[in-house]
């Protein structure tokens, strides 16, 4: 499932490519026809993410998308249809080699392929939404109800800062739940945006046993967990993928050199890692920190990975 960093990047792309322009919205697959008719020929004025929810504001109407496990957005357009990445570098988005335009000067999009729930289209390009679990238009009351049910999203903190109020809310949410910390981190009402990978990796980094009741975490543990999750999510937004294991991590010790190999087959700590995670999908292999075997089991239908040797808090 796309985790929070993916949705924040997606919101950033929609913000850059579509916001401020009058757009056309359609539902080639059909189920979103009424919603599309409501949104088309209007101008979106802000695209944001809240946890795993994509929110596009158009006056009093709010377009709400949740990708779920299999949803995705794809963008195509002409050479001017570009976004800048976190470093400010311009990146073309699915470039059409020989674009053609209609009389109004709008690029003529490809015929929809597969089940396109929603297509958004501006003069320079278009985006196709496939397979979401939610794609609907909300009014302000419905929108308030949606975000009112969501816990704090670490990626909504001011850039480079920790928001003390959000941290307090996270701590309160953990204290009120009678569930394990592993279950709590997946509860979007406790913290928004964390999915299976960040859960496993953040608990590992903080050496927290996934079965520890969430209300038993002390303030230091809660603070550290929030900061670690914030760092991991922010890195995910910058890099566009989840990589929580770094060649330079001091906890790797000497084992680090076994894990990294440059493209010519040599080894070196500066080379790209062959694996990007400490425990996620590394069950039945030795923990890189303590050597014990990493375990996996199902928890509420999702796989949980952890090391019994060093996640003991
Ligand atoms: Zn370990």
PDB file of C-alpha atoms and ligand atoms in Angstrom:
ATOM      1  CA  UNK A   1       0.000   0.000   0.000  1.00  0.00           C
ATOM      2  CA  UNK A   2       1.302   3.481  -0.740  1.00  0.00           C
ATOM      3  CA  UNK A   3       2.339   5.050   2.551  1.00  0.00           C
ATOM      4  CA  UNK A   4       2.103   8.719   3.503  1.00  0.00           C
ATOM      5  CA  UNK A   5       5.235   9.818   1.662  1.00  0.00           C
ATOM      6  CA  UNK A   6       3.760   8.633  -1.675  1.00  0.00           C
ATOM      7  CA  UNK A   7       0.574  10.614  -1.187  1.00  0.00           C
ATOM      8  CA  UNK A   8       2.472  13.747  -0.181  1.00  0.00           C
ATOM      9  CA  UNK A   9       4.574  13.470  -3.337  1.00  0.00           C
ATOM     10  CA  UNK A  10       1.434  12.910  -5.373  1.00  0.00           C
ATOM     11  CA  UNK A  11      -0.219  15.979  -3.846  1.00  0.00           C
ATOM     12  CA  UNK A  12       2.923  17.970  -4.683  1.00  0.00           C
ATOM     13  CA  UNK A  13       2.758  16.841  -8.299  1.00  0.00           C
ATOM     14  CA  UNK A  14      -0.908  17.701  -8.665  1.00  0.00           C
ATOM     15  CA  UNK A  15      -0.205  21.047  -7.027  1.00  0.00           C
ATOM     16  CA  UNK A  16       2.525  21.794  -9.580  1.00  0.00           C
ATOM     17  CA  UNK A  17       0.856  20.370 -12.673  1.00  0.00           C
ATOM     18  CA  UNK A  18      -2.818  21.251 -12.227  1.00  0.00           C
ATOM     19  CA  UNK A  19      -3.513  23.750  -9.460  1.00  0.00           C
ATOM     20  CA  UNK A  20      -4.331  27.239 -10.687  1.00  0.00           C
ATOM     21  CA  UNK A  21      -5.447  26.040 -14.128  1.00  0.00           C
ATOM     22  CA  UNK A  22      -8.964  25.335 -15.300  1.00  0.00           C
ATOM     23  CA  UNK A  23      -9.142  21.595 -15.793  1.00  0.00           C
ATOM     24  CA  UNK A  24     -11.366  19.037 -17.442  1.00  0.00           C
ATOM     25  CA  UNK A  25     -12.382  16.048 -15.349  1.00  0.00           C
ATOM     26  CA  UNK A  26     -13.951  12.864 -16.684  1.00  0.00           C
ATOM     27  CA  UNK A  27     -14.534   9.296 -15.581  1.00  0.00           C
ATOM     28  CA  UNK A  28     -13.761   7.033 -18.563  1.00  0.00           C
ATOM     29  CA  UNK A  29     -14.535   3.934 -16.471  1.00  0.00           C
ATOM     30  CA  UNK A  30     -17.872   5.390 -15.365  1.00  0.00           C
ATOM     31  CA  UNK A  31     -18.348   5.215 -11.575  1.00  0.00           C
ATOM     32  CA  UNK A  32     -17.163   8.775 -10.985  1.00  0.00           C
ATOM     33  CA  UNK A  33     -19.238  10.403 -13.749  1.00  0.00           C
ATOM     34  CA  UNK A  34     -21.371  12.534 -11.420  1.00  0.00           C
ATOM     35  CA  UNK A  35     -18.392  13.687  -9.382  1.00  0.00           C
ATOM     36  CA  UNK A  36     -16.393  14.455 -12.519  1.00  0.00           C
ATOM     37  CA  UNK A  37     -19.249  16.565 -13.882  1.00  0.00           C
ATOM     38  CA  UNK A  38     -19.166  18.556 -10.667  1.00  0.00           C
ATOM     39  CA  UNK A  39     -15.425  19.181 -10.820  1.00  0.00           C
ATOM     40  CA  UNK A  40     -14.854  19.748 -14.529  1.00  0.00           C
ATOM     41  CA  UNK A  41     -14.228  23.193 -16.070  1.00  0.00           C
ATOM     42  CA  UNK A  42     -13.232  24.524 -12.673  1.00  0.00           C
ATOM     43  CA  UNK A  43      -9.912  25.562 -11.143  1.00  0.00           C
ATOM     44  CA  UNK A  44      -8.413  23.532  -8.293  1.00  0.00           C
ATOM     45  CA  UNK A  45      -6.742  25.868  -5.847  1.00  0.00           C
ATOM     46  CA  UNK A  46      -4.869  23.531  -3.534  1.00  0.00           C
ATOM     47  CA  UNK A  47      -3.777  19.893  -3.436  1.00  0.00           C
ATOM     48  CA  UNK A  48      -2.624  18.443  -0.119  1.00  0.00           C
ATOM     49  CA  UNK A  49      -2.169  15.108   1.588  1.00  0.00           C
ATOM     50  CA  UNK A  50      -3.384  14.083   5.005  1.00  0.00           C
ATOM     51  CA  UNK A  51      -1.895  10.739   5.870  1.00  0.00           C
ATOM     52  CA  UNK A  52      -2.873   8.447   3.025  1.00  0.00           C
ATOM     53  CA  UNK A  53      -5.668  10.729   1.793  1.00  0.00           C
ATOM     54  CA  UNK A  54      -5.280  13.021  -1.194  1.00  0.00           C
ATOM     55  CA  UNK A  55      -7.365  16.168  -0.899  1.00  0.00           C
ATOM     56  CA  UNK A  56      -7.905  18.666  -3.730  1.00  0.00           C
ATOM     57  CA  UNK A  57      -9.783  21.833  -2.847  1.00  0.00           C
ATOM     58  CA  UNK A  58     -12.066  23.559  -5.363  1.00  0.00           C
ATOM     59  CA  UNK A  59     -13.949  26.183  -3.406  1.00  0.00           C
ATOM     60  CA  UNK A  60     -16.575  24.444  -1.280  1.00  0.00           C
ATOM     61  CA  UNK A  61     -16.107  21.152  -3.127  1.00  0.00           C
ATOM     62  CA  UNK A  62     -13.325  18.840  -2.037  1.00  0.00           C
ATOM     63  CA  UNK A  63     -12.082  15.976  -4.176  1.00  0.00           C
ATOM     64  CA  UNK A  64     -11.088  13.082  -1.932  1.00  0.00           C
ATOM     65  CA  UNK A  65      -8.971  10.180  -3.187  1.00  0.00           C
ATOM     66  CA  UNK A  66      -7.636   7.191  -1.267  1.00  0.00           C
ATOM     67  CA  UNK A  67      -5.485   4.854  -3.324  1.00  0.00           C
ATOM     68  CA  UNK A  68      -5.905   1.852  -1.028  1.00  0.00           C
ATOM     69  CA  UNK A  69      -3.686  -1.134  -1.782  1.00  0.00           C
ATOM     70  CA  UNK A  70      -3.686  -0.987  -5.564  1.00  0.00           C
ATOM     71  CA  UNK A  71      -4.611   2.516  -6.667  1.00  0.00           C
ATOM     72  CA  UNK A  72      -2.231   4.643  -8.728  1.00  0.00           C
ATOM     73  CA  UNK A  73      -1.966   7.894 -10.631  1.00  0.00           C
ATOM     74  CA  UNK A  74      -0.124   8.218 -13.951  1.00  0.00           C
ATOM     75  CA  UNK A  75       0.707  11.495 -15.688  1.00  0.00           C
ATOM     76  CA  UNK A  76       1.553  12.270 -19.314  1.00  0.00           C
ATOM     77  CA  UNK A  77       2.032  15.495 -21.157  1.00  0.00           C
ATOM     78  CA  UNK A  78       4.181  17.675 -23.390  1.00  0.00           C
ATOM     79  CA  UNK A  79       7.704  18.918 -22.718  1.00  0.00           C
ATOM     80  CA  UNK A  80       6.446  21.791 -20.585  1.00  0.00           C
ATOM     81  CA  UNK A  81       4.410  19.445 -18.378  1.00  0.00           C
ATOM     82  CA  UNK A  82       7.073  18.983 -15.712  1.00  0.00           C
ATOM     83  CA  UNK A  83       7.378  18.934 -11.959  1.00  0.00           C
ATOM     84  CA  UNK A  84      10.353  19.808  -9.853  1.00  0.00           C
ATOM     85  CA  UNK A  85      11.566  17.276  -7.338  1.00  0.00           C
ATOM     86  CA  UNK A  86      12.594  17.988  -3.763  1.00  0.00           C
ATOM     87  CA  UNK A  87      15.940  19.361  -4.985  1.00  0.00           C
ATOM     88  CA  UNK A  88      14.306  21.755  -7.422  1.00  0.00           C
ATOM     89  CA  UNK A  89      15.330  19.721 -10.471  1.00  0.00           C
ATOM     90  CA  UNK A  90      12.738  19.695 -13.261  1.00  0.00           C
ATOM     91  CA  UNK A  91      11.418  16.283 -14.186  1.00  0.00           C
ATOM     92  CA  UNK A  92       9.248  15.536 -17.198  1.00  0.00           C
ATOM     93  CA  UNK A  93       6.224  13.415 -16.394  1.00  0.00           C
ATOM     94  CA  UNK A  94       5.476  10.667 -18.936  1.00  0.00           C
ATOM     95  CA  UNK A  95       6.430  12.783 -21.957  1.00  0.00           C
ATOM     96  CA  UNK A  96       4.353  12.498 -25.133  1.00  0.00           C
ATOM     97  CA  UNK A  97       6.860  12.420 -28.020  1.00  0.00           C
ATOM     98  CA  UNK A  98       4.744  14.097 -30.704  1.00  0.00           C
ATOM     99  CA  UNK A  99       1.896  15.876 -28.967  1.00  0.00           C
ATOM    100  CA  UNK A 100      -1.118  17.073 -30.925  1.00  0.00           C
ATOM    101  CA  UNK A 101      -3.467  19.818 -29.751  1.00  0.00           C
ATOM    102  CA  UNK A 102      -7.131  20.660 -30.200  1.00  0.00           C
ATOM    103  CA  UNK A 103      -8.425  24.025 -31.431  1.00  0.00           C
ATOM    104  CA  UNK A 104      -8.404  25.397 -27.902  1.00  0.00           C
ATOM    105  CA  UNK A 105      -4.691  24.534 -27.628  1.00  0.00           C
ATOM    106  CA  UNK A 106      -5.168  21.586 -25.282  1.00  0.00           C
ATOM    107  CA  UNK A 107      -3.050  18.495 -25.742  1.00  0.00           C
ATOM    108  CA  UNK A 108      -5.113  15.591 -27.106  1.00  0.00           C
ATOM    109  CA  UNK A 109      -4.722  12.767 -24.572  1.00  0.00           C
ATOM    110  CA  UNK A 110      -4.247   9.089 -25.352  1.00  0.00           C
ATOM    111  CA  UNK A 111      -7.393   6.990 -25.347  1.00  0.00           C
ATOM    112  CA  UNK A 112      -7.911   5.733 -21.768  1.00  0.00           C
ATOM    113  CA  UNK A 113      -6.420   2.300 -21.205  1.00  0.00           C
ATOM    114  CA  UNK A 114      -7.913  -0.023 -18.646  1.00  0.00           C
ATOM    115  CA  UNK A 115     -10.182   1.112 -15.863  1.00  0.00           C
ATOM    116  CA  UNK A 116      -9.492   4.845 -15.506  1.00  0.00           C
ATOM    117  CA  UNK A 117     -11.684   6.034 -12.646  1.00  0.00           C
ATOM    118  CA  UNK A 118     -10.857   9.700 -13.146  1.00  0.00           C
ATOM    119  CA  UNK A 119      -8.941  11.647 -15.751  1.00  0.00           C
ATOM    120  CA  UNK A 120      -7.812  15.195 -15.026  1.00  0.00           C
ATOM    121  CA  UNK A 121      -6.695  17.242 -18.020  1.00  0.00           C
ATOM    122  CA  UNK A 122      -5.100  20.654 -18.483  1.00  0.00           C
ATOM    123  CA  UNK A 123      -3.685  22.194 -21.701  1.00  0.00           C
ATOM    124  CA  UNK A 124      -0.222  20.651 -21.257  1.00  0.00           C
ATOM    125  CA  UNK A 125      -1.067  17.135 -20.068  1.00  0.00           C
ATOM    126  CA  UNK A 126      -3.298  14.819 -18.114  1.00  0.00           C
ATOM    127  CA  UNK A 127      -3.407  12.412 -15.195  1.00  0.00           C
ATOM    128  CA  UNK A 128      -5.194   9.060 -14.960  1.00  0.00           C
ATOM    129  CA  UNK A 129      -6.365   7.648 -11.647  1.00  0.00           C
ATOM    130  CA  UNK A 130      -6.778   3.880 -11.505  1.00  0.00           C
ATOM    131  CA  UNK A 131      -7.994   1.498  -8.849  1.00  0.00           C
ATOM    132  CA  UNK A 132      -8.598   3.812  -5.858  1.00  0.00           C
ATOM    133  CA  UNK A 133     -10.755   2.681  -2.938  1.00  0.00           C
ATOM    134  CA  UNK A 134     -12.113   6.212  -2.581  1.00  0.00           C
ATOM    135  CA  UNK A 135     -12.754   8.821  -5.266  1.00  0.00           C
ATOM    136  CA  UNK A 136     -15.551  11.188  -4.377  1.00  0.00           C
ATOM    137  CA  UNK A 137     -16.528  14.818  -3.928  1.00  0.00           C
ATOM    138  CA  UNK A 138     -17.022  15.991  -0.347  1.00  0.00           C
ATOM    139  CA  UNK A 139     -18.769  19.058   1.013  1.00  0.00           C
ATOM    140  CA  UNK A 140     -17.069  21.015   3.831  1.00  0.00           C
ATOM    141  CA  UNK A 141     -18.933  19.108   6.569  1.00  0.00           C
ATOM    142  CA  UNK A 142     -17.970  15.729   5.130  1.00  0.00           C
ATOM    143  CA  UNK A 143     -14.413  16.963   4.768  1.00  0.00           C
ATOM    144  CA  UNK A 144     -14.291  18.075   8.415  1.00  0.00           C
ATOM    145  CA  UNK A 145     -15.640  14.685   9.472  1.00  0.00           C
ATOM    146  CA  UNK A 146     -12.940  12.921   7.445  1.00  0.00           C
ATOM    147  CA  UNK A 147      -9.972  14.871   8.769  1.00  0.00           C
ATOM    148  CA  UNK A 148     -11.474  14.905  12.272  1.00  0.00           C
ATOM    149  CA  UNK A 149     -11.087  11.124  12.353  1.00  0.00           C
ATOM    150  CA  UNK A 150      -7.411  11.245  11.368  1.00  0.00           C
ATOM    151  CA  UNK A 151      -4.531  11.363  13.791  1.00  0.00           C
ATOM    152  CA  UNK A 152      -1.626  13.773  13.360  1.00  0.00           C
ATOM    153  CA  UNK A 153       0.373  13.372  10.146  1.00  0.00           C
ATOM    154  CA  UNK A 154       4.125  13.899  10.729  1.00  0.00           C
ATOM    155  CA  UNK A 155       4.478  15.236   7.175  1.00  0.00           C
ATOM    156  CA  UNK A 156       2.122  18.104   7.993  1.00  0.00           C
ATOM    157  CA  UNK A 157       4.617  19.541  10.473  1.00  0.00           C
ATOM    158  CA  UNK A 158       6.441  22.724   9.399  1.00  0.00           C
ATOM    159  CA  UNK A 159       9.474  21.847   7.259  1.00  0.00           C
ATOM    160  CA  UNK A 160      12.407  20.719   9.364  1.00  0.00           C
ATOM    161  CA  UNK A 161      10.522  21.121  12.639  1.00  0.00           C
ATOM    162  CA  UNK A 162       8.740  19.014  15.204  1.00  0.00           C
ATOM    163  CA  UNK A 163       5.285  20.351  16.076  1.00  0.00           C
ATOM    164  CA  UNK A 164       4.871  19.968  19.849  1.00  0.00           C
ATOM    165  CA  UNK A 165       1.070  19.942  19.628  1.00  0.00           C
ATOM    166  CA  UNK A 166       1.062  17.092  17.116  1.00  0.00           C
ATOM    167  CA  UNK A 167       3.515  15.157  19.250  1.00  0.00           C
ATOM    168  CA  UNK A 168       1.277  15.630  22.296  1.00  0.00           C
ATOM    169  CA  UNK A 169      -1.744  14.424  20.354  1.00  0.00           C
ATOM    170  CA  UNK A 170       0.201  11.350  19.234  1.00  0.00           C
ATOM    171  CA  UNK A 171       1.199  10.658  22.832  1.00  0.00           C
ATOM    172  CA  UNK A 172      -2.418  11.082  24.044  1.00  0.00           C
ATOM    173  CA  UNK A 173      -3.682   8.799  21.297  1.00  0.00           C
ATOM    174  CA  UNK A 174      -1.219   6.069  22.292  1.00  0.00           C
ATOM    175  CA  UNK A 175      -2.113   6.453  25.969  1.00  0.00           C
ATOM    176  CA  UNK A 176      -5.817   6.014  25.253  1.00  0.00           C
ATOM    177  CA  UNK A 177      -5.535   2.852  23.190  1.00  0.00           C
ATOM    178  CA  UNK A 178      -5.615  -0.632  24.649  1.00  0.00           C
ATOM    179  CA  UNK A 179      -3.752  -2.200  21.767  1.00  0.00           C
ATOM    180  CA  UNK A 180      -0.134  -3.053  20.977  1.00  0.00           C
ATOM    181  CA  UNK A 181       2.126  -0.367  19.581  1.00  0.00           C
ATOM    182  CA  UNK A 182       2.316  -2.359  16.322  1.00  0.00           C
ATOM    183  CA  UNK A 183      -1.469  -2.159  15.940  1.00  0.00           C
ATOM    184  CA  UNK A 184      -1.563   1.485  17.073  1.00  0.00           C
ATOM    185  CA  UNK A 185       0.885   2.672  14.405  1.00  0.00           C
ATOM    186  CA  UNK A 186      -1.353   1.230  11.670  1.00  0.00           C
ATOM    187  CA  UNK A 187      -4.437   2.954  13.127  1.00  0.00           C
ATOM    188  CA  UNK A 188      -4.843   6.119  11.055  1.00  0.00           C
ATOM    189  CA  UNK A 189      -6.728   7.735  13.946  1.00  0.00           C
ATOM    190  CA  UNK A 190      -3.578   7.436  16.102  1.00  0.00           C
ATOM    191  CA  UNK A 191      -1.051   8.629  13.506  1.00  0.00           C
ATOM    192  CA  UNK A 192      -1.789   9.281   9.844  1.00  0.00           C
ATOM    193  CA  UNK A 193       0.457   8.116   7.038  1.00  0.00           C
ATOM    194  CA  UNK A 194       2.327   5.176   8.557  1.00  0.00           C
ATOM    195  CA  UNK A 195       1.975   1.853   6.756  1.00  0.00           C
ATOM    196  CA  UNK A 196       3.481  -1.580   7.041  1.00  0.00           C
ATOM    197  CA  UNK A 197       7.053  -0.690   6.082  1.00  0.00           C
ATOM    198  CA  UNK A 198       7.466   2.385   8.265  1.00  0.00           C
ATOM    199  CA  UNK A 199       5.845   0.588  11.184  1.00  0.00           C
ATOM    200  CA  UNK A 200       8.359  -2.244  11.081  1.00  0.00           C
ATOM    201  CA  UNK A 201      11.365  -0.038  10.473  1.00  0.00           C
ATOM    202  CA  UNK A 202      10.566   2.658  13.042  1.00  0.00           C
ATOM    203  CA  UNK A 203       9.912   0.125  15.814  1.00  0.00           C
ATOM    204  CA  UNK A 204      13.180  -1.602  14.952  1.00  0.00           C
ATOM    205  CA  UNK A 205      15.191   1.623  15.043  1.00  0.00           C
ATOM    206  CA  UNK A 206      13.723   2.473  18.452  1.00  0.00           C
ATOM    207  CA  UNK A 207      14.206  -1.117  19.722  1.00  0.00           C
ATOM    208  CA  UNK A 208      10.538  -1.295  20.691  1.00  0.00           C
ATOM    209  CA  UNK A 209       8.871  -4.697  20.976  1.00  0.00           C
ATOM    210  CA  UNK A 210       5.845  -4.566  18.649  1.00  0.00           C
ATOM    211  CA  UNK A 211       3.701  -6.290  21.309  1.00  0.00           C
ATOM    212  CA  UNK A 212       4.306  -3.590  23.942  1.00  0.00           C
ATOM    213  CA  UNK A 213       0.919  -2.068  24.819  1.00  0.00           C
ATOM    214  CA  UNK A 214       0.842   1.426  23.321  1.00  0.00           C
ATOM    215  CA  UNK A 215      -0.158   2.943  26.661  1.00  0.00           C
ATOM    216  CA  UNK A 216       2.995   1.553  28.305  1.00  0.00           C
ATOM    217  CA  UNK A 217       5.375   3.614  26.193  1.00  0.00           C
ATOM    218  CA  UNK A 218       6.914   6.393  28.261  1.00  0.00           C
ATOM    219  CA  UNK A 219       7.318   9.981  27.068  1.00  0.00           C
ATOM    220  CA  UNK A 220      10.915   9.464  25.935  1.00  0.00           C
ATOM    221  CA  UNK A 221       9.960   6.460  23.822  1.00  0.00           C
ATOM    222  CA  UNK A 222       6.981   8.247  22.316  1.00  0.00           C
ATOM    223  CA  UNK A 223       9.062  11.317  21.470  1.00  0.00           C
ATOM    224  CA  UNK A 224      11.809   9.217  19.920  1.00  0.00           C
ATOM    225  CA  UNK A 225       9.320   7.187  17.905  1.00  0.00           C
ATOM    226  CA  UNK A 226       7.615  10.309  16.557  1.00  0.00           C
ATOM    227  CA  UNK A 227      10.965  11.840  15.575  1.00  0.00           C
ATOM    228  CA  UNK A 228      12.145   8.642  13.892  1.00  0.00           C
ATOM    229  CA  UNK A 229       8.912   8.272  11.932  1.00  0.00           C
ATOM    230  CA  UNK A 230       9.097  11.943  10.949  1.00  0.00           C
ATOM    231  CA  UNK A 231      12.673  11.543   9.690  1.00  0.00           C
ATOM    232  CA  UNK A 232      11.861   8.366   7.790  1.00  0.00           C
ATOM    233  CA  UNK A 233       8.766   9.829   6.135  1.00  0.00           C
ATOM    234  CA  UNK A 234      10.574  13.036   5.170  1.00  0.00           C
ATOM    235  CA  UNK A 235      13.378  11.045   3.578  1.00  0.00           C
ATOM    236  CA  UNK A 236      10.737   9.012   1.737  1.00  0.00           C
ATOM    237  CA  UNK A 237       9.191  12.181   0.307  1.00  0.00           C
ATOM    238  CA  UNK A 238      12.588  13.431  -0.861  1.00  0.00           C
ATOM    239  CA  UNK A 239      13.694  10.146  -2.404  1.00  0.00           C
ATOM    240  CA  UNK A 240      10.377   8.771  -3.593  1.00  0.00           C
ATOM    241  CA  UNK A 241      10.990   5.402  -1.978  1.00  0.00           C
ATOM    242  CA  UNK A 242      11.319   3.927   1.481  1.00  0.00           C
ATOM    243  CA  UNK A 243      14.954   3.351   2.366  1.00  0.00           C
ATOM    244  CA  UNK A 244      15.511   3.217   6.088  1.00  0.00           C
ATOM    245  CA  UNK A 245      18.839   1.389   6.114  1.00  0.00           C
ATOM    246  CA  UNK A 246      21.895   3.479   5.216  1.00  0.00           C
ATOM    247  CA  UNK A 247      25.399   2.211   4.427  1.00  0.00           C
ATOM    248  CA  UNK A 248      26.786   4.692   6.932  1.00  0.00           C
ATOM    249  CA  UNK A 249      24.536   3.734   9.824  1.00  0.00           C
ATOM    250  CA  UNK A 250      26.842   3.213  12.825  1.00  0.00           C
ATOM    251  CA  UNK A 251      24.672   0.367  14.096  1.00  0.00           C
ATOM    252  CA  UNK A 252      25.610  -1.687  11.062  1.00  0.00           C
ATOM    253  CA  UNK A 253      29.154  -2.030  12.342  1.00  0.00           C
ATOM    254  CA  UNK A 254      31.346  -4.325  10.267  1.00  0.00           C
ATOM    255  CA  UNK A 255      28.344  -6.093   8.780  1.00  0.00           C
ATOM    256  CA  UNK A 256      27.712  -3.008   6.664  1.00  0.00           C
ATOM    257  CA  UNK A 257      30.485  -3.862   4.227  1.00  0.00           C
ATOM    258  CA  UNK A 258      28.766  -7.133   3.344  1.00  0.00           C
ATOM    259  CA  UNK A 259      25.627  -5.339   2.333  1.00  0.00           C
ATOM    260  CA  UNK A 260      26.900  -2.872  -0.176  1.00  0.00           C
ATOM    261  CA  UNK A 261      28.222  -3.475  -3.578  1.00  0.00           C
ATOM    262  CA  UNK A 262      28.863  -0.959  -6.293  1.00  0.00           C
ATOM    263  CA  UNK A 263      27.719  -1.497  -9.870  1.00  0.00           C
ATOM    264  CA  UNK A 264      31.021  -3.084 -10.856  1.00  0.00           C
ATOM    265  CA  UNK A 265      30.569  -5.735  -8.214  1.00  0.00           C
ATOM    266  CA  UNK A 266      33.053  -4.321  -5.725  1.00  0.00           C
ATOM    267  CA  UNK A 267      32.170  -3.547  -2.158  1.00  0.00           C
ATOM    268  CA  UNK A 268      32.399  -0.328  -0.251  1.00  0.00           C
ATOM    269  CA  UNK A 269      30.500   1.584   2.374  1.00  0.00           C
ATOM    270  CA  UNK A 270      29.750   4.437  -0.009  1.00  0.00           C
ATOM    271  CA  UNK A 271      28.098   2.176  -2.569  1.00  0.00           C
ATOM    272  CA  UNK A 272      24.354   1.781  -2.812  1.00  0.00           C
ATOM    273  CA  UNK A 273      22.927  -0.723  -0.370  1.00  0.00           C
ATOM    274  CA  UNK A 274      21.665  -4.019  -1.690  1.00  0.00           C
ATOM    275  CA  UNK A 275      18.856  -3.764   0.783  1.00  0.00           C
ATOM    276  CA  UNK A 276      17.048  -0.715   2.068  1.00  0.00           C
ATOM    277  CA  UNK A 277      15.340  -2.109   5.150  1.00  0.00           C
ATOM    278  CA  UNK A 278      16.426  -3.461   8.512  1.00  0.00           C
ATOM    279  CA  UNK A 279      13.625  -5.968   9.093  1.00  0.00           C
ATOM    280  CA  UNK A 280      10.839  -5.465   6.533  1.00  0.00           C
ATOM    281  CA  UNK A 281      10.753  -8.615   4.378  1.00  0.00           C
ATOM    282  CA  UNK A 282      13.980  -9.891   5.957  1.00  0.00           C
ATOM    283  CA  UNK A 283      12.468 -12.565   8.169  1.00  0.00           C
ATOM    284  CA  UNK A 284      14.482 -15.776   8.632  1.00  0.00           C
ATOM    285  CA  UNK A 285      17.736 -13.848   8.183  1.00  0.00           C
ATOM    286  CA  UNK A 286      20.102 -12.621  10.920  1.00  0.00           C
ATOM    287  CA  UNK A 287      19.413  -9.194  12.386  1.00  0.00           C
ATOM    288  CA  UNK A 288      22.065  -6.721  11.236  1.00  0.00           C
ATOM    289  CA  UNK A 289      22.244  -5.230  14.718  1.00  0.00           C
ATOM    290  CA  UNK A 290      22.281  -8.236  17.035  1.00  0.00           C
ATOM    291  CA  UNK A 291      22.458 -11.359  14.863  1.00  0.00           C
ATOM    292  CA  UNK A 292      19.250 -13.010  16.060  1.00  0.00           C
ATOM    293  CA  UNK A 293      16.812 -14.270  13.466  1.00  0.00           C
ATOM    294  CA  UNK A 294      14.236 -11.716  12.297  1.00  0.00           C
ATOM    295  CA  UNK A 295      10.670 -12.950  12.699  1.00  0.00           C
ATOM    296  CA  UNK A 296       7.422 -12.390  10.800  1.00  0.00           C
ATOM    297  CA  UNK A 297       3.790 -12.991  11.623  1.00  0.00           C
ATOM    298  CA  UNK A 298       0.387 -11.770  10.563  1.00  0.00           C
ATOM    299  CA  UNK A 299      -1.227  -9.024  12.604  1.00  0.00           C
ATOM    300  CA  UNK A 300      -4.676  -7.817  11.554  1.00  0.00           C
ATOM    301  CA  UNK A 301      -4.126  -9.122   8.043  1.00  0.00           C
ATOM    302  CA  UNK A 302      -0.763  -7.413   7.513  1.00  0.00           C
ATOM    303  CA  UNK A 303       2.685  -8.867   7.926  1.00  0.00           C
ATOM    304  CA  UNK A 304       4.655  -7.693  10.912  1.00  0.00           C
ATOM    305  CA  UNK A 305       8.458  -8.003  10.932  1.00  0.00           C
ATOM    306  CA  UNK A 306      10.673  -7.597  13.988  1.00  0.00           C
ATOM    307  CA  UNK A 307      13.815  -8.769  15.727  1.00  0.00           C
ATOM    308  CA  UNK A 308      13.188 -10.547  19.068  1.00  0.00           C
ATOM    309  CA  UNK A 309      16.836 -10.031  20.056  1.00  0.00           C
ATOM    310  CA  UNK A 310      17.053  -6.250  20.137  1.00  0.00           C
ATOM    311  CA  UNK A 311      13.438  -5.029  20.083  1.00  0.00           C
ATOM    312  CA  UNK A 312      12.868  -5.638  23.750  1.00  0.00           C
ATOM    313  CA  UNK A 313      11.633  -2.334  25.110  1.00  0.00           C
TER     314      UNK A 313
HETATM  315 ZN1  LIG B   1      18.282  -7.576  16.495  1.00  0.00          ZN
END
